[in-house]
Amino acid sequence: ADRRDRRHHLPHFAEQRMIRPATLADIPRLAEWGQRFAERAKLVDHVGYEPADMANTFKVMIEDHLVLVGDNGAIGAMKGPHPFNYAHICAQEVFWWSEGREGLRLLDGLETWARANCHSLRMITLESVDADRTARLYERKGYAPLERGYIKVF
């Protein structure tokens, strides 16, 4: 059985946890999760993690884009015109972190927002966080592979 089948076997209270748009009051918790995300994703090894900078990023995303929070995680995306075609509004995932069992519900919430506000949604996989498993999840949900990213730090 896949993950969607297993979630129906969770206790009733687990299904009732709320996924909601973040508020500015959520920024300290988001920054804490962001630190753990940056460490797990190995971003700290490449670009570092500045809590004040990330707090500002969260503020901008909460006010102008989308950040959803649950009890144990968050997902966020920015939207704007695609650089190759300004008429095409694209949402780009910036982060997706879940320490509980609400990760798929966070993604579903992001997709609902993107479907209502954008023409497409770009999701990423992280090489340090089981990229093949994440790719299989995306493909099951209808995403198509587009590109791979690399970084070179100077």
Coordinates of N, CA and C in Angstrom, one line a residue:
A1 N 0.8 -1.2 0.0 CA 0.0 0.0 0.0 C 0.9 1.2 0.0
D2 N 0.4 2.3 -0.7 CA 1.2 3.5 -0.7 C 0.9 4.4 0.5
R3 N 1.6 5.5 0.6 CA 1.4 6.4 1.8 C 0.0 6.9 1.9
R4 N -0.7 7.1 0.8 CA -2.1 7.6 0.9 C -3.0 6.6 1.6
D5 N -2.7 5.3 1.3 CA -3.5 4.3 1.9 C -3.3 4.2 3.4
R6 N -2.0 4.3 3.8 CA -1.6 4.2 5.2 C -2.2 5.3 6.1
R7 N -2.3 6.5 5.5 CA -2.7 7.6 6.3 C -4.2 7.4 6.8
H8 N -5.0 6.6 6.1 CA -6.3 6.4 6.6 C -6.3 5.5 7.9
H9 N -5.2 4.9 8.2 CA -5.2 4.1 9.4 C -4.6 4.9 10.6
L10 N -4.4 6.2 10.4 CA -4.0 7.0 11.6 C -5.2 7.2 12.5
P11 N -4.9 7.4 13.8 CA -6.0 7.7 14.7 C -6.7 9.0 14.2
H12 N -8.0 9.0 14.6 CA -8.9 10.1 14.1 C -8.3 11.5 14.4
F13 N -7.8 11.7 15.6 CA -7.3 13.0 16.0 C -6.2 13.4 15.1
A14 N -5.4 12.5 14.5 CA -4.3 12.9 13.7 C -4.8 13.5 12.4
E15 N -5.9 13.1 11.9 CA -6.5 13.6 10.7 C -7.1 15.0 10.9
Q16 N -7.3 15.4 12.1 CA -8.0 16.7 12.4 C -7.0 17.8 12.6
R17 N -5.7 17.6 12.6 CA -4.7 18.7 12.7 C -4.9 19.6 11.6
M18 N -4.8 20.9 11.9 CA -5.1 22.0 11.0 C -3.8 22.4 10.2
I19 N -3.9 22.5 8.9 CA -2.9 23.1 8.0 C -3.5 24.5 7.8
R20 N -2.7 25.6 8.0 CA -3.3 26.9 7.9 C -2.2 27.8 7.3
P21 N -2.6 29.0 6.8 CA -1.7 30.0 6.3 C -0.9 30.5 7.6
A22 N 0.4 30.7 7.4 CA 1.2 31.2 8.5 C 0.9 32.7 8.7
T23 N 1.2 33.1 9.9 CA 1.1 34.5 10.3 C 2.5 34.9 10.7
L24 N 2.7 36.2 10.9 CA 4.0 36.8 11.4 C 4.4 36.2 12.7
A25 N 3.4 35.8 13.5 CA 3.6 35.2 14.8 C 4.3 33.8 14.7
D26 N 4.2 33.2 13.5 CA 4.8 31.9 13.3 C 6.3 32.0 13.0
I27 N 6.8 33.2 12.7 CA 8.2 33.3 12.2 C 9.2 32.6 13.2
P28 N 9.2 32.8 14.5 CA 10.2 32.1 15.3 C 10.2 30.6 15.1
R29 N 9.0 30.0 15.1 CA 8.9 28.6 14.9 C 9.4 28.2 13.5
L30 N 9.0 29.0 12.5 CA 9.5 28.7 11.1 C 11.0 28.8 11.0
A31 N 11.6 29.8 11.7 CA 13.1 29.9 11.7 C 13.7 28.7 12.4
E32 N 13.1 28.2 13.4 CA 13.7 27.0 14.1 C 13.6 25.8 13.1
W33 N 12.5 25.6 12.5 CA 12.4 24.5 11.5 C 13.3 24.8 10.3
G34 N 13.4 26.0 9.9 CA 14.3 26.4 8.8 C 15.8 26.0 9.1
Q35 N 16.2 26.2 10.3 CA 17.6 25.8 10.7 C 17.7 24.3 10.5
R36 N 16.8 23.5 11.0 CA 16.9 22.1 10.9 C 16.8 21.6 9.4
F37 N 15.9 22.3 8.7 CA 15.8 22.0 7.2 C 17.2 22.3 6.5
A38 N 17.7 23.4 6.8 CA 19.0 23.8 6.2 C 20.1 22.8 6.5
E39 N 20.1 22.4 7.7 CA 21.1 21.4 8.1 C 20.9 20.0 7.4
R40 N 19.7 19.6 7.4 CA 19.4 18.3 6.8 C 19.6 18.3 5.3
A41 N 19.2 19.5 4.7 CA 19.4 19.6 3.2 C 20.8 19.9 2.8
K42 N 21.7 20.1 3.8 CA 23.1 20.5 3.6 C 23.3 21.8 3.0
L43 N 22.3 22.7 3.1 CA 22.4 24.1 2.7 C 23.4 24.8 3.5
V44 N 23.5 24.5 4.8 CA 24.4 25.2 5.7 C 25.9 25.0 5.2
D45 N 26.1 23.8 4.6 CA 27.5 23.5 4.0 C 27.8 24.4 2.8
H46 N 26.8 24.9 2.1 CA 27.0 25.6 0.9 C 26.8 27.1 1.0
V47 N 25.7 27.5 1.7 CA 25.4 28.9 1.7 C 25.2 29.4 3.1
G48 N 25.2 28.6 4.1 CA 25.0 29.0 5.5 C 23.6 29.2 5.8
Y49 N 23.3 29.6 7.0 CA 21.9 29.9 7.4 C 22.0 31.1 8.4
E50 N 21.4 32.2 8.0 CA 21.3 33.4 8.8 C 19.8 33.5 9.3
P51 N 19.6 33.3 10.6 CA 18.2 33.4 11.1 C 17.5 34.7 10.8
A52 N 18.2 35.8 10.9 CA 17.6 37.1 10.6 C 17.2 37.2 9.1
D53 N 18.0 36.7 8.2 CA 17.7 36.8 6.8 C 16.5 35.9 6.5
M54 N 16.5 34.7 7.1 CA 15.4 33.8 6.9 C 14.1 34.3 7.5
A55 N 14.2 35.0 8.6 CA 13.0 35.6 9.2 C 12.4 36.7 8.2
N56 N 13.3 37.4 7.6 CA 12.8 38.4 6.6 C 12.2 37.7 5.4
T57 N 12.8 36.6 4.9 CA 12.2 35.8 3.8 C 10.9 35.3 4.2
F58 N 10.7 34.8 5.4 CA 9.4 34.3 5.9 C 8.4 35.4 5.9
K59 N 8.8 36.6 6.3 CA 7.9 37.7 6.4 C 7.4 38.1 5.0
V60 N 8.3 38.2 4.0 CA 7.9 38.5 2.6 C 7.0 37.4 2.1
M61 N 7.3 36.1 2.3 CA 6.5 35.0 1.8 C 5.1 35.0 2.5
I62 N 5.0 35.3 3.8 CA 3.7 35.3 4.4 C 2.9 36.4 3.9
E63 N 3.5 37.6 3.7 CA 2.7 38.7 3.2 C 2.4 38.7 1.7
D64 N 3.3 38.2 0.9 CA 3.1 38.3 -0.6 C 3.0 37.0 -1.3
H65 N 3.2 35.9 -0.7 CA 3.3 34.6 -1.4 C 2.5 33.6 -0.6
L66 N 3.1 32.4 -0.2 CA 2.4 31.5 0.6 C 3.3 30.7 1.5
V67 N 2.9 30.6 2.8 CA 3.6 29.7 3.7 C 2.4 29.1 4.5
L68 N 2.4 27.8 4.5 CA 1.4 27.0 5.3 C 2.1 26.3 6.4
V69 N 1.5 26.3 7.6 CA 2.0 25.6 8.7 C 1.1 24.6 9.3
G70 N 1.6 23.6 9.9 CA 0.9 22.6 10.6 C 1.5 22.5 12.0
D71 N 1.2 21.4 12.7 CA 1.7 21.2 14.0 C 3.2 20.9 14.0
N72 N 3.7 20.3 13.0 CA 5.0 19.8 12.9 C 5.8 20.1 11.6
G73 N 5.3 21.1 10.9 CA 6.0 21.4 9.6 C 5.4 22.5 8.9
A74 N 6.0 22.8 7.8 CA 5.6 24.0 7.0 C 6.0 23.7 5.5
I75 N 5.4 24.5 4.6 CA 5.7 24.5 3.2 C 5.5 25.9 2.7
G76 N 6.4 26.3 1.8 CA 6.3 27.6 1.3 C 6.7 27.7 -0.2
A77 N 6.1 28.7 -0.9 CA 6.4 28.9 -2.3 C 6.2 30.4 -2.6
M78 N 6.9 30.8 -3.6 CA 6.8 32.1 -4.1 C 6.2 32.0 -5.5
K79 N 5.5 33.0 -6.0 CA 4.9 33.0 -7.3 C 5.3 34.2 -8.1
G80 N 5.4 34.1 -9.4 CA 5.8 35.2 -10.2 C 5.8 34.8 -11.7
P81 N 6.0 35.7 -12.6 CA 6.0 35.4 -14.0 C 7.2 34.5 -14.3
H82 N 7.0 33.6 -15.2 CA 8.2 32.7 -15.6 C 9.1 33.6 -16.4
P83 N 10.4 33.5 -16.3 CA 11.3 34.4 -17.0 C 11.3 34.1 -18.5
F84 N 10.8 33.0 -19.0 CA 10.7 32.7 -20.4 C 9.4 33.1 -21.0
N85 N 8.4 33.4 -20.2 CA 7.0 33.7 -20.6 C 6.3 34.4 -19.5
Y86 N 6.3 35.7 -19.5 CA 5.7 36.5 -18.4 C 4.2 36.2 -18.2
A87 N 3.5 35.7 -19.2 CA 2.1 35.4 -19.1 C 1.9 34.2 -18.3
H88 N 2.9 33.4 -18.1 CA 2.8 32.1 -17.3 C 3.3 32.4 -15.9
I89 N 2.3 32.3 -15.0 CA 2.6 32.5 -13.6 C 3.0 31.2 -13.0
C90 N 4.2 31.2 -12.4 CA 4.7 29.9 -11.9 C 5.0 30.1 -10.4
A91 N 4.5 29.1 -9.6 CA 4.9 29.0 -8.2 C 6.1 28.1 -8.1
Q92 N 7.1 28.5 -7.2 CA 8.3 27.8 -7.0 C 8.4 27.5 -5.5
E93 N 8.4 26.2 -5.2 CA 8.6 25.8 -3.8 C 9.9 26.3 -3.3
V94 N 9.9 26.8 -2.1 CA 11.2 27.3 -1.5 C 11.6 26.3 -0.4
F95 N 10.6 25.8 0.4 CA 10.9 24.8 1.4 C 9.7 23.9 1.7
W96 N 10.0 22.8 2.2 CA 8.9 21.8 2.6 C 9.5 21.0 3.7
W97 N 9.0 21.2 4.9 CA 9.6 20.5 6.1 C 8.5 19.9 6.9
S98 N 8.6 18.7 7.2 CA 7.6 18.1 8.1 C 8.3 17.0 9.0
E99 N 8.1 17.2 10.3 CA 8.7 16.3 11.3 C 7.6 15.3 11.7
G100 N 6.4 15.4 11.2 CA 5.3 14.6 11.6 C 4.8 13.9 10.4
R101 N 3.5 13.6 10.4 CA 2.9 12.9 9.3 C 1.9 13.8 8.5
E102 N 2.3 15.1 8.5 CA 1.4 16.0 7.7 C 2.0 16.5 6.5
G103 N 3.1 15.9 6.0 CA 3.8 16.4 4.9 C 3.0 16.4 3.6
L104 N 2.2 15.3 3.4 CA 1.4 15.2 2.2 C 0.2 16.2 2.3
R105 N -0.3 16.5 3.5 CA -1.4 17.5 3.6 C -0.8 18.9 3.3
L106 N 0.4 19.1 3.8 CA 1.0 20.4 3.4 C 1.2 20.6 1.9
L107 N 1.6 19.6 1.2 CA 1.8 19.6 -0.2 C 0.4 19.8 -0.9
D108 N -0.6 19.1 -0.4 CA -1.9 19.2 -1.0 C -2.4 20.7 -0.8
G109 N -2.1 21.3 0.3 CA -2.5 22.7 0.5 C -1.8 23.6 -0.4
L110 N -0.5 23.4 -0.6 CA 0.3 24.2 -1.6 C -0.3 24.0 -3.0
E111 N -0.6 22.8 -3.4 CA -1.2 22.6 -4.7 C -2.5 23.3 -4.9
T112 N -3.3 23.3 -3.9 CA -4.6 24.0 -3.9 C -4.4 25.5 -4.2
W113 N -3.5 26.1 -3.4 CA -3.2 27.5 -3.6 C -2.7 27.7 -5.0
A114 N -1.7 26.9 -5.4 CA -1.1 27.1 -6.7 C -2.1 27.0 -7.9
R115 N -2.9 26.0 -7.8 CA -4.0 25.7 -8.8 C -4.9 27.0 -9.0
A116 N -5.1 27.7 -7.9 CA -6.0 28.8 -7.9 C -5.3 30.1 -8.3
N117 N -4.0 30.1 -8.2 CA -3.2 31.4 -8.4 C -2.2 31.3 -9.5
C118 N -1.9 30.2 -10.0 CA -0.7 30.0 -10.9 C -1.1 29.1 -12.1
H119 N -0.2 29.0 -13.0 CA -0.3 28.1 -14.2 C 0.5 26.8 -13.9
S120 N 1.5 26.9 -13.1 CA 2.3 25.7 -12.8 C 2.9 25.8 -11.4
L121 N 3.4 24.7 -10.9 CA 4.1 24.6 -9.6 C 5.3 23.8 -9.8
R122 N 6.4 24.4 -9.4 CA 7.7 23.7 -9.5 C 8.1 23.2 -8.1
M123 N 8.4 22.0 -8.0 CA 8.9 21.4 -6.8 C 10.3 20.9 -7.0
I124 N 11.0 20.8 -5.9 CA 12.4 20.3 -6.0 C 12.6 19.0 -5.2
T125 N 13.7 18.4 -5.5 CA 14.1 17.3 -4.7 C 15.5 17.6 -4.2
L126 N 15.9 17.2 -3.0 CA 17.2 17.5 -2.4 C 18.0 16.2 -2.4
E127 N 19.2 16.3 -3.0 CA 20.0 15.1 -3.0 C 20.3 14.5 -1.7
S128 N 20.3 15.3 -0.6 CA 20.6 14.8 0.7 C 19.4 14.2 1.4
V129 N 18.2 14.3 0.8 CA 17.0 13.8 1.5 C 16.2 12.9 0.6
D130 N 16.8 11.7 0.3 CA 16.2 10.7 -0.5 C 15.5 11.2 -1.8
A131 N 16.3 11.7 -2.7 CA 15.8 12.3 -3.9 C 14.9 11.3 -4.7
D132 N 15.3 10.1 -4.8 CA 14.6 9.1 -5.6 C 13.2 8.9 -5.1
R133 N 13.1 8.8 -3.8 CA 11.8 8.6 -3.1 C 10.9 9.8 -3.4
T134 N 11.4 11.0 -3.2 CA 10.7 12.2 -3.4 C 10.3 12.3 -4.9
A135 N 11.1 11.9 -5.8 CA 10.8 11.9 -7.2 C 9.6 11.0 -7.5
R136 N 9.6 9.8 -6.9 CA 8.5 8.9 -7.1 C 7.2 9.5 -6.6
L137 N 7.2 10.1 -5.5 CA 6.0 10.8 -4.9 C 5.5 11.8 -5.9
Y138 N 6.4 12.7 -6.4 CA 6.0 13.8 -7.3 C 5.4 13.2 -8.6
E139 N 6.0 12.1 -9.1 CA 5.5 11.5 -10.3 C 4.1 10.9 -10.1
R140 N 3.9 10.3 -8.9 CA 2.6 9.7 -8.6 C 1.6 10.8 -8.5
K141 N 2.0 12.0 -8.1 CA 1.1 13.2 -8.0 C 0.9 14.0 -9.3
G142 N 1.5 13.5 -10.4 CA 1.4 14.1 -11.7 C 2.4 15.1 -12.1
Y143 N 3.5 15.2 -11.4 CA 4.6 16.1 -11.8 C 5.5 15.4 -12.8
A144 N 6.1 16.2 -13.7 CA 7.1 15.6 -14.6 C 8.5 16.2 -14.3
P145 N 9.5 15.3 -14.5 CA 10.9 15.8 -14.2 C 11.2 17.0 -15.2
L146 N 11.9 18.0 -14.7 CA 12.2 19.1 -15.6 C 13.7 19.4 -15.7
E147 N 14.4 19.5 -14.5 CA 15.8 19.8 -14.6 C 16.4 19.3 -13.3
R148 N 17.7 19.3 -13.2 CA 18.5 19.0 -12.0 C 19.3 20.2 -11.7
G149 N 19.5 20.6 -10.5 CA 20.3 21.7 -10.1 C 21.6 21.3 -9.5
Y150 N 22.6 22.1 -9.6 CA 24.0 21.9 -9.0 C 24.4 23.2 -8.5
I151 N 25.3 23.2 -7.5 CA 25.9 24.4 -6.9 C 27.4 24.3 -6.8
K152 N 28.0 25.4 -7.0 CA 29.5 25.5 -6.9 C 29.7 26.7 -6.0
V153 N 30.3 26.5 -4.9 CA 30.6 27.6 -4.0 C 32.0 28.1 -4.2
F154 N 32.1 29.4 -4.3 CA 33.4 30.1 -4.5 C 34.0 30.7 -3.2

